[in-house]
Short mmCIF file of C-alpha atoms (C1' of nucleotides) in Angstrom, two decimals:
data_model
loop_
_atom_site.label_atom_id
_atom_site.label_comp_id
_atom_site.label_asym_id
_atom_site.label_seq_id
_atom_site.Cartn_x
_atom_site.Cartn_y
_atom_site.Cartn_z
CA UNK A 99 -26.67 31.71 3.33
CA UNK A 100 -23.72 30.29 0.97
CA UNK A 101 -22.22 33.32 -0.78
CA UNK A 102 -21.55 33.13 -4.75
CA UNK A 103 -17.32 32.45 -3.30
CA UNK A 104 -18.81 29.79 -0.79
CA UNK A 105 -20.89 27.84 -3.97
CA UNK A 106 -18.11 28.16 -6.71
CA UNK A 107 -15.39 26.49 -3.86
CA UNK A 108 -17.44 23.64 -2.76
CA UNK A 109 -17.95 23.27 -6.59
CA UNK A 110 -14.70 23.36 -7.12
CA UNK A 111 -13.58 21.47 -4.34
CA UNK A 112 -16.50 18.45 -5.14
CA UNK A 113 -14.95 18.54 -9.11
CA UNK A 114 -11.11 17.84 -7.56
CA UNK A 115 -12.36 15.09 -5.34
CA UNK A 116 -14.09 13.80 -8.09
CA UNK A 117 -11.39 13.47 -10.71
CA UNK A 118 -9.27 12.13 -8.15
CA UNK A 119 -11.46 9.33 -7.35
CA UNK A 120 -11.22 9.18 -11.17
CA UNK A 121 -7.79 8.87 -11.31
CA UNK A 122 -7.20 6.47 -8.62
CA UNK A 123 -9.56 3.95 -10.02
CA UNK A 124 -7.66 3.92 -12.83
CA UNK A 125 -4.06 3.33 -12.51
CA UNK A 126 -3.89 3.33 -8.30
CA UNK A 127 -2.88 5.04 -5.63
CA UNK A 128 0.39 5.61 -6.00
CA UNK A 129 -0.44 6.75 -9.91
CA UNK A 130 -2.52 9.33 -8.44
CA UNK A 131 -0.49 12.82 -9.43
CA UNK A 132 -2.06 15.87 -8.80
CA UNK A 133 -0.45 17.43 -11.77
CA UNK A 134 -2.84 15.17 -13.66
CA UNK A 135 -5.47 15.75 -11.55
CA UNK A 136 -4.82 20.10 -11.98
CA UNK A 137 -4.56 19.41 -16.11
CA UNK A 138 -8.05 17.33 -16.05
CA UNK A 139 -10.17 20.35 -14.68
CA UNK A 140 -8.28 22.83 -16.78
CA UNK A 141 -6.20 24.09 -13.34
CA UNK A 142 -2.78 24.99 -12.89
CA UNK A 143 -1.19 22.33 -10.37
CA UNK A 144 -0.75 24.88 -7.74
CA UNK A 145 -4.13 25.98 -7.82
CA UNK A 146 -4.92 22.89 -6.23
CA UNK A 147 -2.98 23.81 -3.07
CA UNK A 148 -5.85 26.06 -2.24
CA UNK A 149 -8.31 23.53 -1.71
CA UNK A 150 -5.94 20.89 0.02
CA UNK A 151 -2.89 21.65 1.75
CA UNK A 152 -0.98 18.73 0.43
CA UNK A 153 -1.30 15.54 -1.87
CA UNK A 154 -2.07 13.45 1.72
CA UNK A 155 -5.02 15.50 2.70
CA UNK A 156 -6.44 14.89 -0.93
CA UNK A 157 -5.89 11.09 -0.10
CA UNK A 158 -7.28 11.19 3.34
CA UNK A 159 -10.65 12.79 2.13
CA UNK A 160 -10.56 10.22 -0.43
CA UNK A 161 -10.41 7.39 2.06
CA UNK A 162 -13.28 8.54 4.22
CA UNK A 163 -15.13 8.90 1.48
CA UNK A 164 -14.29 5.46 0.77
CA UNK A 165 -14.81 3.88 4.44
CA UNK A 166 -17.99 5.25 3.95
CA UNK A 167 -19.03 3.90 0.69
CA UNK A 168 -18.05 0.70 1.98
CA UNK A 169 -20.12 0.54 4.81
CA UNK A 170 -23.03 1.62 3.04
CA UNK A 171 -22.88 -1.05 0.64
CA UNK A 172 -22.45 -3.33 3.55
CA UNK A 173 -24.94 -2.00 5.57
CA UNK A 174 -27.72 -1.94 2.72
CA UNK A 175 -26.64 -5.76 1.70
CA UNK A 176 -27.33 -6.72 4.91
CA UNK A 177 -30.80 -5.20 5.12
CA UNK A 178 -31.78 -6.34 2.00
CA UNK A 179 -31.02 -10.08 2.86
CA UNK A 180 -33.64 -12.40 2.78
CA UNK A 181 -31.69 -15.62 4.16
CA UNK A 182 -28.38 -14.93 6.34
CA UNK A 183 -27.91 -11.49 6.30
CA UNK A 184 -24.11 -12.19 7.83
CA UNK A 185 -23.40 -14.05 5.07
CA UNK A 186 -24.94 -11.46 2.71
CA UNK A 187 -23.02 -8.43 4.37
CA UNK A 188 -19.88 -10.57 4.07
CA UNK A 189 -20.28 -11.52 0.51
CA UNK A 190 -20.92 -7.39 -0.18
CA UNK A 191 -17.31 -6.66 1.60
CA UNK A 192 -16.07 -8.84 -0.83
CA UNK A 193 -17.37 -7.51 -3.47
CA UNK A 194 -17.19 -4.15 -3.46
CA UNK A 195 -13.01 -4.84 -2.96
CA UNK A 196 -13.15 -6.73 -6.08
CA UNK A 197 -15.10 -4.05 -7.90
CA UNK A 198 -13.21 -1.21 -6.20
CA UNK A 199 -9.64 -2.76 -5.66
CA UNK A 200 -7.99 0.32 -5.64
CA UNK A 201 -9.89 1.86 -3.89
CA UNK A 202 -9.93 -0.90 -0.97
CA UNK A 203 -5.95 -0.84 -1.80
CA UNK A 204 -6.06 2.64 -0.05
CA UNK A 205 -8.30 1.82 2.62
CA UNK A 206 -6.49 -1.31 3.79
CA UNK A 207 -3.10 -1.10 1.81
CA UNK A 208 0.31 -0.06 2.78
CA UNK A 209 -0.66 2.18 5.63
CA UNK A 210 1.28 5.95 5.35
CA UNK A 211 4.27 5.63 7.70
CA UNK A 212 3.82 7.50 10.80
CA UNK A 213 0.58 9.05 9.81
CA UNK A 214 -2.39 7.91 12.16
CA UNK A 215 -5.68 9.26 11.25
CA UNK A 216 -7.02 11.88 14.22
CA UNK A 217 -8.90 9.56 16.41
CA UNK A 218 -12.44 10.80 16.54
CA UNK A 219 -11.77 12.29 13.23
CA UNK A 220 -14.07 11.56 10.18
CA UNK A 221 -11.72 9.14 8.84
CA UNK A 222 -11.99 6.62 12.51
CA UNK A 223 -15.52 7.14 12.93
CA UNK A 224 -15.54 5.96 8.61
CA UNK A 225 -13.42 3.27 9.10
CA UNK A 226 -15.23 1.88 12.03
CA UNK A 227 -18.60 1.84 10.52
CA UNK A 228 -17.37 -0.76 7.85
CA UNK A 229 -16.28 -3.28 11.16
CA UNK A 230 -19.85 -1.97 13.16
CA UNK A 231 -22.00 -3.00 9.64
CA UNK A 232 -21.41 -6.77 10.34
CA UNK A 233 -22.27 -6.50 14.32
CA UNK A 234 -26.28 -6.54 14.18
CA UNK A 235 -27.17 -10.47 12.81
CA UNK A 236 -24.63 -11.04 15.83
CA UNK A 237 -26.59 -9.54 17.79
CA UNK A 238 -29.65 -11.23 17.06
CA UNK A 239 -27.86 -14.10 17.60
CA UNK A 240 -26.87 -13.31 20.73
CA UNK A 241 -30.77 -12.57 21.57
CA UNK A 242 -32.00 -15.76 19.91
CA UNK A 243 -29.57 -17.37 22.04
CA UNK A 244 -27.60 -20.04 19.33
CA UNK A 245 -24.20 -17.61 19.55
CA UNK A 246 -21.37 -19.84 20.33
CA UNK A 247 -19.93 -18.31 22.81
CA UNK A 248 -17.04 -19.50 24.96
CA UNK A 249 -15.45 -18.55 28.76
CA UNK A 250 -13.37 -15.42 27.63
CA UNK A 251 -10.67 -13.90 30.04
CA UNK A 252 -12.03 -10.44 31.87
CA UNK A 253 -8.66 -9.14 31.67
CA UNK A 254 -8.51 -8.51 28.05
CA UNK A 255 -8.89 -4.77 28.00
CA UNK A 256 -8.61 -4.99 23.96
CA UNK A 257 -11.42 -7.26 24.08
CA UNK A 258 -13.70 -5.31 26.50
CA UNK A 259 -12.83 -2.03 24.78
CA UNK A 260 -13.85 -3.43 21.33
CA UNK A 261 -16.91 -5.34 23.60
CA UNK A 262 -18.00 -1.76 24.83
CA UNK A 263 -17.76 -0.30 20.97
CA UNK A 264 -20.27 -2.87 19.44
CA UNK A 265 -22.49 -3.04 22.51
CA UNK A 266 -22.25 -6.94 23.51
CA UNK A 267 -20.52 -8.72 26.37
CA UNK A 268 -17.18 -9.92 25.91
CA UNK A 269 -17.70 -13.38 24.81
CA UNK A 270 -20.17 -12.49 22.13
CA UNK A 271 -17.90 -9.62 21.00
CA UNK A 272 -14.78 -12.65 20.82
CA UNK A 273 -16.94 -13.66 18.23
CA UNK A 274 -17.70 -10.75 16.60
CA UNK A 275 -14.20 -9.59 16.22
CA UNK A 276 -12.92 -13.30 14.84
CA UNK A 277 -15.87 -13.16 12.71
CA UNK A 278 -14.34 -9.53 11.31
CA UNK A 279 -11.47 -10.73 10.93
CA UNK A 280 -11.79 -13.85 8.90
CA UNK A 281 -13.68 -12.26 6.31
CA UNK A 282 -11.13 -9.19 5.96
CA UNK A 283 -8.33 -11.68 5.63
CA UNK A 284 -10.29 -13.74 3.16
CA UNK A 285 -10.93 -10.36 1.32
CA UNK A 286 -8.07 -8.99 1.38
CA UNK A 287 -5.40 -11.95 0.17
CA UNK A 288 -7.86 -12.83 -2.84
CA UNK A 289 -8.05 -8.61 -3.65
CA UNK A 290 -4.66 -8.34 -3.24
CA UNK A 291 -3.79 -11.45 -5.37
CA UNK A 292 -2.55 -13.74 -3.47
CA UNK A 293 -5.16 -16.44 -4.31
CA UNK A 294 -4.83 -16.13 -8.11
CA UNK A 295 -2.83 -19.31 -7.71
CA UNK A 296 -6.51 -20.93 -6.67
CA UNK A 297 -7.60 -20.26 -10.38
CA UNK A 298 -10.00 -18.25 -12.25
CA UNK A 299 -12.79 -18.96 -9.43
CA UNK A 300 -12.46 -17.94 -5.95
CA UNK A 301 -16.35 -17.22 -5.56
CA UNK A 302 -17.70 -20.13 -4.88
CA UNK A 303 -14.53 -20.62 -2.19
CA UNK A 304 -15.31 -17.74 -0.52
CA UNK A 305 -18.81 -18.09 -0.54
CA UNK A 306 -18.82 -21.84 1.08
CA UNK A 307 -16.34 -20.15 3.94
CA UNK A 308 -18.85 -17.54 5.00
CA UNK A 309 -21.52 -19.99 5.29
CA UNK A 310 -19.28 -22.04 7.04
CA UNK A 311 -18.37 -19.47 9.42
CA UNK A 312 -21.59 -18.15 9.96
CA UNK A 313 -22.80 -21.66 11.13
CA UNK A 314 -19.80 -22.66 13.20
CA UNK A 315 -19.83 -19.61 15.07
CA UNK A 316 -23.72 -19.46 15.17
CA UNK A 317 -24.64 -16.22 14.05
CA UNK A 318 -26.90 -18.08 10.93
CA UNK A 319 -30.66 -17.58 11.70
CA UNK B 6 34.83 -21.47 -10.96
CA UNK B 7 34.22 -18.20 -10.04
CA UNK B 8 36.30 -15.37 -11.78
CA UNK B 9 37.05 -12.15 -9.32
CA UNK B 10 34.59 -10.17 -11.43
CA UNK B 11 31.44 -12.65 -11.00
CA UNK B 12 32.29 -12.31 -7.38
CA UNK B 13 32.69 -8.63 -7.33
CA UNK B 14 29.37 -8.86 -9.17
CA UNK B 15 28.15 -11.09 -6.58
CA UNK B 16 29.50 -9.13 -3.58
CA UNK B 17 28.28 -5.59 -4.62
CA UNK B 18 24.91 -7.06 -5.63
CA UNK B 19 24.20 -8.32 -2.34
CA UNK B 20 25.40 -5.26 -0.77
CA UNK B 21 22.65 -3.14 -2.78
CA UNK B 22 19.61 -5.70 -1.51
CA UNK B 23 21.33 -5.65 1.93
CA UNK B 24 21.43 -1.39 1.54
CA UNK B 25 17.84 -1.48 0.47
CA UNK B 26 16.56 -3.37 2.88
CA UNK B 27 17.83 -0.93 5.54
CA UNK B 28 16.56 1.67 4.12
CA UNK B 29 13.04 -0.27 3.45
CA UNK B 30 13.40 -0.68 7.57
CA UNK B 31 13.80 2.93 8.00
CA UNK B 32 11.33 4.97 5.80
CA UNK B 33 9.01 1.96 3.83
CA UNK B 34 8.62 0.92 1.11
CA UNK B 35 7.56 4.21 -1.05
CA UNK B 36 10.40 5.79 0.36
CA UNK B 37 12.85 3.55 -0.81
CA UNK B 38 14.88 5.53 -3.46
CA UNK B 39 16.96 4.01 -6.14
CA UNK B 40 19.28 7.70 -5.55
CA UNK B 41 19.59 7.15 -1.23
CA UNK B 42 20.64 3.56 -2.10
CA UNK B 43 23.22 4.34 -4.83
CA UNK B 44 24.89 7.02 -2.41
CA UNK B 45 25.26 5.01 0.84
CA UNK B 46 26.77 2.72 -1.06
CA UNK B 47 29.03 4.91 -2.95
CA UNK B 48 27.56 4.27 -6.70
CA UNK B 49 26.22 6.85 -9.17
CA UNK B 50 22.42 6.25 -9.18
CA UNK B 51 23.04 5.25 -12.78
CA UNK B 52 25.46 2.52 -11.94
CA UNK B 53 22.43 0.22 -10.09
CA UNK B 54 21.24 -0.30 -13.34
CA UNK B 55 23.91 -2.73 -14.08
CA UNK B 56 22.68 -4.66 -11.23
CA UNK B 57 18.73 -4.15 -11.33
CA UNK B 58 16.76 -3.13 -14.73
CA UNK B 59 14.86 -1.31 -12.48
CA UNK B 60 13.07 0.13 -9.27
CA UNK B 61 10.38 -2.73 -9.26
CA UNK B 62 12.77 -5.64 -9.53
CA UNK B 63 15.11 -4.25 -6.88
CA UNK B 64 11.68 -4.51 -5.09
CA UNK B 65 10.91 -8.02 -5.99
CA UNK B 66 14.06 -9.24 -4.83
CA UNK B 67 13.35 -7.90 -1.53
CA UNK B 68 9.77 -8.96 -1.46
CA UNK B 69 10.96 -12.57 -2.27
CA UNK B 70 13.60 -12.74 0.45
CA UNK B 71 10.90 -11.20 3.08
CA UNK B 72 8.61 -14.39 2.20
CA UNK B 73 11.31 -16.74 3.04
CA UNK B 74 12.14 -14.80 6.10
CA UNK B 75 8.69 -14.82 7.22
CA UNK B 76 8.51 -18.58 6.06
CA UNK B 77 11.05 -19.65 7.88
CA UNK B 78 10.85 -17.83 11.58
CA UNK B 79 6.84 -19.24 11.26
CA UNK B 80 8.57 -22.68 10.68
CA UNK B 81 10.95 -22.78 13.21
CA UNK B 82 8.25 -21.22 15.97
CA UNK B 83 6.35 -24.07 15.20
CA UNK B 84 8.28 -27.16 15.07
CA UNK B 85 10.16 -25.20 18.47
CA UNK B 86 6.72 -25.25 20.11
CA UNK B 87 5.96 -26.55 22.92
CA UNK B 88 2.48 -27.03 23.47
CA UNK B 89 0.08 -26.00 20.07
CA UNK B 90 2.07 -25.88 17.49
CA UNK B 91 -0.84 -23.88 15.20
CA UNK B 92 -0.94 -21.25 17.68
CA UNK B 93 3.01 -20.77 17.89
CA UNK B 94 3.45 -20.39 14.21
CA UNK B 95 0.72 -17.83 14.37
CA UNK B 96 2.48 -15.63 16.91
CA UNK B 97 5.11 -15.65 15.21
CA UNK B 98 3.35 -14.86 11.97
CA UNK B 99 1.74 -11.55 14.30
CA UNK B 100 5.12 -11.54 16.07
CA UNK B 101 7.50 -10.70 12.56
CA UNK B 102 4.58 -8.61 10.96
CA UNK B 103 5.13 -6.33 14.00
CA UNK B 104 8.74 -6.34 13.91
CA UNK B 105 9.45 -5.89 10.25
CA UNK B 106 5.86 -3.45 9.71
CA UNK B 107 7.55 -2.31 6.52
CA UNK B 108 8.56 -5.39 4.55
CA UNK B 109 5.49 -6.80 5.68
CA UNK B 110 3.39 -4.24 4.06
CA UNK B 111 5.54 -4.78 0.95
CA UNK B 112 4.63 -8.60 1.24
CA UNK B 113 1.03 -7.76 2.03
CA UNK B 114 0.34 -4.58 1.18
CA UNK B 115 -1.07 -2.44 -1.40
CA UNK B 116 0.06 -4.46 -4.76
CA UNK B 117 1.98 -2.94 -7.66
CA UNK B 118 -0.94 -2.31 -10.10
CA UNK B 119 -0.86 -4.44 -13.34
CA UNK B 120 1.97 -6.57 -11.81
CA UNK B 121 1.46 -10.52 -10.82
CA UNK B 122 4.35 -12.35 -10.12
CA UNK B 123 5.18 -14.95 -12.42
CA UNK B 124 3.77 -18.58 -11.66
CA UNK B 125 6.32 -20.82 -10.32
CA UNK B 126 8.51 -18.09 -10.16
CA UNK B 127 11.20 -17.44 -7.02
CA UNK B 128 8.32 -15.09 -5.49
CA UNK B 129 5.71 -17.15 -5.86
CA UNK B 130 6.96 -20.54 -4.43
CA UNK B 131 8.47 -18.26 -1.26
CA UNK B 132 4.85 -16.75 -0.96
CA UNK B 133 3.10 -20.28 -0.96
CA UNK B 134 5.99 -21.49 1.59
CA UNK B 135 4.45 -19.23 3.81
CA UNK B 136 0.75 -20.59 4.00
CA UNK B 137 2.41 -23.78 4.07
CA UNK B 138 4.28 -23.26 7.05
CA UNK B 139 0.25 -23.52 9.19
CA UNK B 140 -0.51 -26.80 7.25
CA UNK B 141 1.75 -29.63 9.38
CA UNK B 142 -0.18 -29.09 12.43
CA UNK B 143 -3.30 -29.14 10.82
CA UNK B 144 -2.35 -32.55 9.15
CA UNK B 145 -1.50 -34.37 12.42
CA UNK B 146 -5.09 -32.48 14.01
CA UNK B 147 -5.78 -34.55 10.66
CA UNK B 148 -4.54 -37.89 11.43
CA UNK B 149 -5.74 -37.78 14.94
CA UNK B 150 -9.40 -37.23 14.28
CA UNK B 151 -9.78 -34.21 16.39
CA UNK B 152 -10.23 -31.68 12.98
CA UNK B 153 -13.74 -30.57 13.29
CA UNK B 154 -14.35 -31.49 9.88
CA UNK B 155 -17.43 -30.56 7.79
CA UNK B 156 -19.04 -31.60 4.66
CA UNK B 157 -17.52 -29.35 1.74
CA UNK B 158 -18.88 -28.86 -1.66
CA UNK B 159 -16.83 -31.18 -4.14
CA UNK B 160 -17.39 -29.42 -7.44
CA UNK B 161 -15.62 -26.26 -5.56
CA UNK B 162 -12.47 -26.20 -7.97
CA UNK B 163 -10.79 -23.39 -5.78
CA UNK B 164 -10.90 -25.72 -2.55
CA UNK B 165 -9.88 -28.29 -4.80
CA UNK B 166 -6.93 -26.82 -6.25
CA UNK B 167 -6.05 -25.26 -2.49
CA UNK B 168 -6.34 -28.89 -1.06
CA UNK B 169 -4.21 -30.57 -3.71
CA UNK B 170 -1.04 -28.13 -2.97
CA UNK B 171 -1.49 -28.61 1.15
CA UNK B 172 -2.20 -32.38 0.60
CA UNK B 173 -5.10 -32.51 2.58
CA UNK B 174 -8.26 -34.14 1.50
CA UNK B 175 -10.96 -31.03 0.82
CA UNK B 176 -12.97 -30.57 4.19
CA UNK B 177 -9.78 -30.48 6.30
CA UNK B 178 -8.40 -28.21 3.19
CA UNK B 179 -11.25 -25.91 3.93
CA UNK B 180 -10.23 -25.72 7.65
CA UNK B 181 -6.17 -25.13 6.74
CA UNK B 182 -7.66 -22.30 4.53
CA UNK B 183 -9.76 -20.76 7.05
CA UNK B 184 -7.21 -20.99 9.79
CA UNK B 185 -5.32 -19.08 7.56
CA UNK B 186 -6.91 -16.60 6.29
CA UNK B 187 -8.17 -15.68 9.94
CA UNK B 188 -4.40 -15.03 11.06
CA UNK B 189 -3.69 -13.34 8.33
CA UNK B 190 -7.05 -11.03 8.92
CA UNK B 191 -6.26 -10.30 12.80
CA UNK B 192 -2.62 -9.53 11.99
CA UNK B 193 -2.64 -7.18 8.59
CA UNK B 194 -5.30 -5.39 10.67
CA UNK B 195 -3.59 -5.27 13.94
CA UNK B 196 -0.20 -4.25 11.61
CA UNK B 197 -1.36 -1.74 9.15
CA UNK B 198 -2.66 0.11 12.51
CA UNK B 199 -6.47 -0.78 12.24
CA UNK B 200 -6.96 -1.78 15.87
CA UNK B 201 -4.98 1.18 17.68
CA UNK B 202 -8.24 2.26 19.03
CA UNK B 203 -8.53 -1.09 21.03
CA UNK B 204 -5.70 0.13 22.64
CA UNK B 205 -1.63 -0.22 23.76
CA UNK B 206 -1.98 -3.85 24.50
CA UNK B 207 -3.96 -5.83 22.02
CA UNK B 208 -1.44 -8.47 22.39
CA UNK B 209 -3.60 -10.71 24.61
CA UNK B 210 -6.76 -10.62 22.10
CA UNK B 211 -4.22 -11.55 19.30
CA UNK B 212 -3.31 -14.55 21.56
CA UNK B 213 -7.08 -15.31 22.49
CA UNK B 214 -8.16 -15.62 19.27
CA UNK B 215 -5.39 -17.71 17.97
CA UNK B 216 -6.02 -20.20 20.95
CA UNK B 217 -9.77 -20.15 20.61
CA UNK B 218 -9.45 -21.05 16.81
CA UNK B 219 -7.31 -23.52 17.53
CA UNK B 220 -9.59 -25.22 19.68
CA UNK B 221 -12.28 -24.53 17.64
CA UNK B 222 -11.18 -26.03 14.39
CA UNK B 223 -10.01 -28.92 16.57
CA UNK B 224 -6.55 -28.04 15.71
CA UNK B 225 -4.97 -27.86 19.55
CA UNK B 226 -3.68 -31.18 20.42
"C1'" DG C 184 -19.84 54.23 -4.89
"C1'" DT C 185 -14.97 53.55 -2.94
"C1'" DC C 186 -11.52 50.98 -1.33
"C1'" DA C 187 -8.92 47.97 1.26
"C1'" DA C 188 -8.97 43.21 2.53
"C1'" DA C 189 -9.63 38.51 1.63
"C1'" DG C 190 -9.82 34.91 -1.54
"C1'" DT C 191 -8.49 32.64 -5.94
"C1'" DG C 192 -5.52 31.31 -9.83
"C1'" DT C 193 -0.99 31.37 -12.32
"C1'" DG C 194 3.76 30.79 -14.01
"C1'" DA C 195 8.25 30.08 -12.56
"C1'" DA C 196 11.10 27.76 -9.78
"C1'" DC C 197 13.17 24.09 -6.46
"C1'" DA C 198 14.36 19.68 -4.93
"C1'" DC C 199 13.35 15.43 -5.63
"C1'" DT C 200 12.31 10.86 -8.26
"C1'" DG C 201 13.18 6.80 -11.91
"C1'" DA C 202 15.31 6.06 -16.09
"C1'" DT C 203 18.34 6.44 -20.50
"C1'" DC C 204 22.52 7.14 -23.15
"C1'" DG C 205 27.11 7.74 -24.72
"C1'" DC C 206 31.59 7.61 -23.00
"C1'" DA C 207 35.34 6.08 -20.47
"C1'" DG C 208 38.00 2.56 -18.06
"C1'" DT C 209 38.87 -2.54 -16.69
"C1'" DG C 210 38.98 -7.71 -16.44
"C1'" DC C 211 38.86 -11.62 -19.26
"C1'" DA C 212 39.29 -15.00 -23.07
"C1'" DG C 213 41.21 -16.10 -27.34
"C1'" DC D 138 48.55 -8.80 -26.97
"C1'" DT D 139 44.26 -7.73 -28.68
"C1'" DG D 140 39.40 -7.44 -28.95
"C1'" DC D 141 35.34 -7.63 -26.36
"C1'" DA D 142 32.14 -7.80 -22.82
"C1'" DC D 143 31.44 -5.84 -18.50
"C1'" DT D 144 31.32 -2.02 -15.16
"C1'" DG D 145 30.71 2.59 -13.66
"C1'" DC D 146 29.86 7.56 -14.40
"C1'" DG D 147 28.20 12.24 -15.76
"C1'" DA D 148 24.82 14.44 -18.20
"C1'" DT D 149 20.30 14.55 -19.23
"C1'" DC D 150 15.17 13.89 -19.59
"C1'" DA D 151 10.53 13.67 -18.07
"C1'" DG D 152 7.89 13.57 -14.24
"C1'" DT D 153 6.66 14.34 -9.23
"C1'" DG D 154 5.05 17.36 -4.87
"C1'" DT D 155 5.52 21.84 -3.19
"C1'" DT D 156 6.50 26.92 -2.58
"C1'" DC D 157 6.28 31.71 -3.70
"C1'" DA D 158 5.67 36.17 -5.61
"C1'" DC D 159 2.54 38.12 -8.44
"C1'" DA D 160 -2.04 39.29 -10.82
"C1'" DC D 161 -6.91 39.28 -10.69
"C1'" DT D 162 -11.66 39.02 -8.64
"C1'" DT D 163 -15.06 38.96 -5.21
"C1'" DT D 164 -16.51 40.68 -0.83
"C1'" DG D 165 -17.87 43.61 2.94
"C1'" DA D 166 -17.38 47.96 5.42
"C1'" DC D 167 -17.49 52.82 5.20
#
DNA sequence: GTCAAAGTGTGAACACTGATCGCAGTGCAG
DNA sequence: CTGCACTGCGATCAGTGTTCACACTTTGAC
């Protein structure tokens, strides 16, 4: 059983990764000192060192954390859909970026340089449950037969690697992965700002391209 | 005419942008520091501040330049092409994101909290220039009849707004947008390091997909 | 119960960062 | 030639991540 030491650290540990989260949502990533972070739970900054080694570690926990609140909301949009639950999953990507930008920022921002997350590590498996949440409506496309699938080339070992990950042949997978795509890049330039320039309204934009591309691709029920 | 201390002026600003940029190259873009820069180019840190008010406008500069860089090699790929023009500009879009990883992050990275570039400002007009540089092809799909056009929502002001700046009428507008949105999606993933676990080559899926939404959108020629 | 070991927290310090300010020189225009 | 704007610099400040020696507390074995 969890000793009285054991209890008080994961406390401890749950309060840091808590204030950080804090912290971030507020003024960003890069904003995110742990100096402020030690002050706010009445620590001394180096105490923190003895719950993560360094300021990245801090980051990378909160990142899996995030991956994984993303794909929950995802996952539970799509469940809960009554019409097309494609559409519905897509439209809950988007907006949990809007309503968490910074913390989307640090999920698909400015990557660390050099740093790679351990493959197989908690942050991978994380970040591939977010791309694995819109796979199922494909699928049942794919079984109800109206995907539109196209002659891919065999050779692709990107393609048949990604194909083996969400469990569908190749060419339903091409579709998978464009559909994946599209929405992130849709998601990301408007989070990111680079569709302010559209005006004070982007929903309805957004909205009327996942339908779109639900249809064209024929993933819509 | 120019007196020998606006071109001093002149000479020793561009050598601070071109010093920056190398060292953006090197370590990215949070690594970039005002100090490094004032010493390889044999300035007291202080004595950038003539020359930049500050850290984030040293930054703009360079994120403006990057736009027309990345503007302009998607430009000439395209009207250099060959066979589809669409898909050629969006190699080269993929092909410069891989090259220059760290100014591309700064283009399309994690934003500066708080900060928006001012409309119709240099940055803005380079960003736009960008986009722009997918539209031509996607006119003359246009004016050949192949664009698989669909019927678009009219009171969509977004769409609207998007198809008056790429002078397209609104359902080919919707297909420009989507084409580019869906480069942009494959490549900040493919860039920021998202798809290593598809493995070393994910070149040929990159190229797949651009074809097959090229033909799809009834862009190809 | 004793006591050494392991774990936890602290204050001081280091090497950085961006930024400011007053003080020197220097080129330029009147 | 003179006054002024411009340019550059050293010193300095507040803030950052990180390290380290030191105290204190909890733990487990004897």
């Amino acid at each position: 059983m969890a000793t009285r030491r054991e209890r008080l650290r994961e406390q401890t540990s749950a309060e840091i990764k808590a204030t950080a989260l804090a912290h971030l949502r507020e003024g960003g990533g890069a904003a995110l000192s742990l100096r402020a972070v030690a002050v706010s739970i009445g620590m001394s900054p180096a105490g923190l060192y003895r719950y993560y080694p360094n300021r990245e570690a801090l980051i990378t926990d909160l990142i899996t954390d995030g991956f994984a609140a993303l794909a929950e909301e995802v996952t539970r949009a799509r469940d809960a859909a009554k019409g097309d639950a494609f559409v519905a999953a897509a439209l809950a990507y988007r907006q949990w970026a809007l309503t968490h930008p910074h913390e989307f920022a640090l999920l698909y921002g400015t990557p660390i340089p050099d740093y790679a997350a351990p493959e197989s590590g908690p942050t991978s498996h994380a970040s591939r449950a977010v791309g694995a949440a819109f796979v199922p409506p494909i699928i049942e496309a794919w079984h109800r037969g109206t995907l539109k699938r196209r002659e891919v080339d065999p050779t692709i070992t990107a393609l048949n690697t990604f194909a083996a990950a969400v469990d569908l042949p190749p060419d339903a997978a091409a579709i998978a992965f464009t559909a994946w795509t599209t929405i992130h890049g849709l998601v990301v330039l408007e989070t990111f700002g680079h569709l302010a320039w559209l005006g004070e309204n982007p929903a309805p934009l957004a909205e009327s391209r996942f339908q779109a591309l639900s249809e064209d691709l024929g993933i819509a029920p």
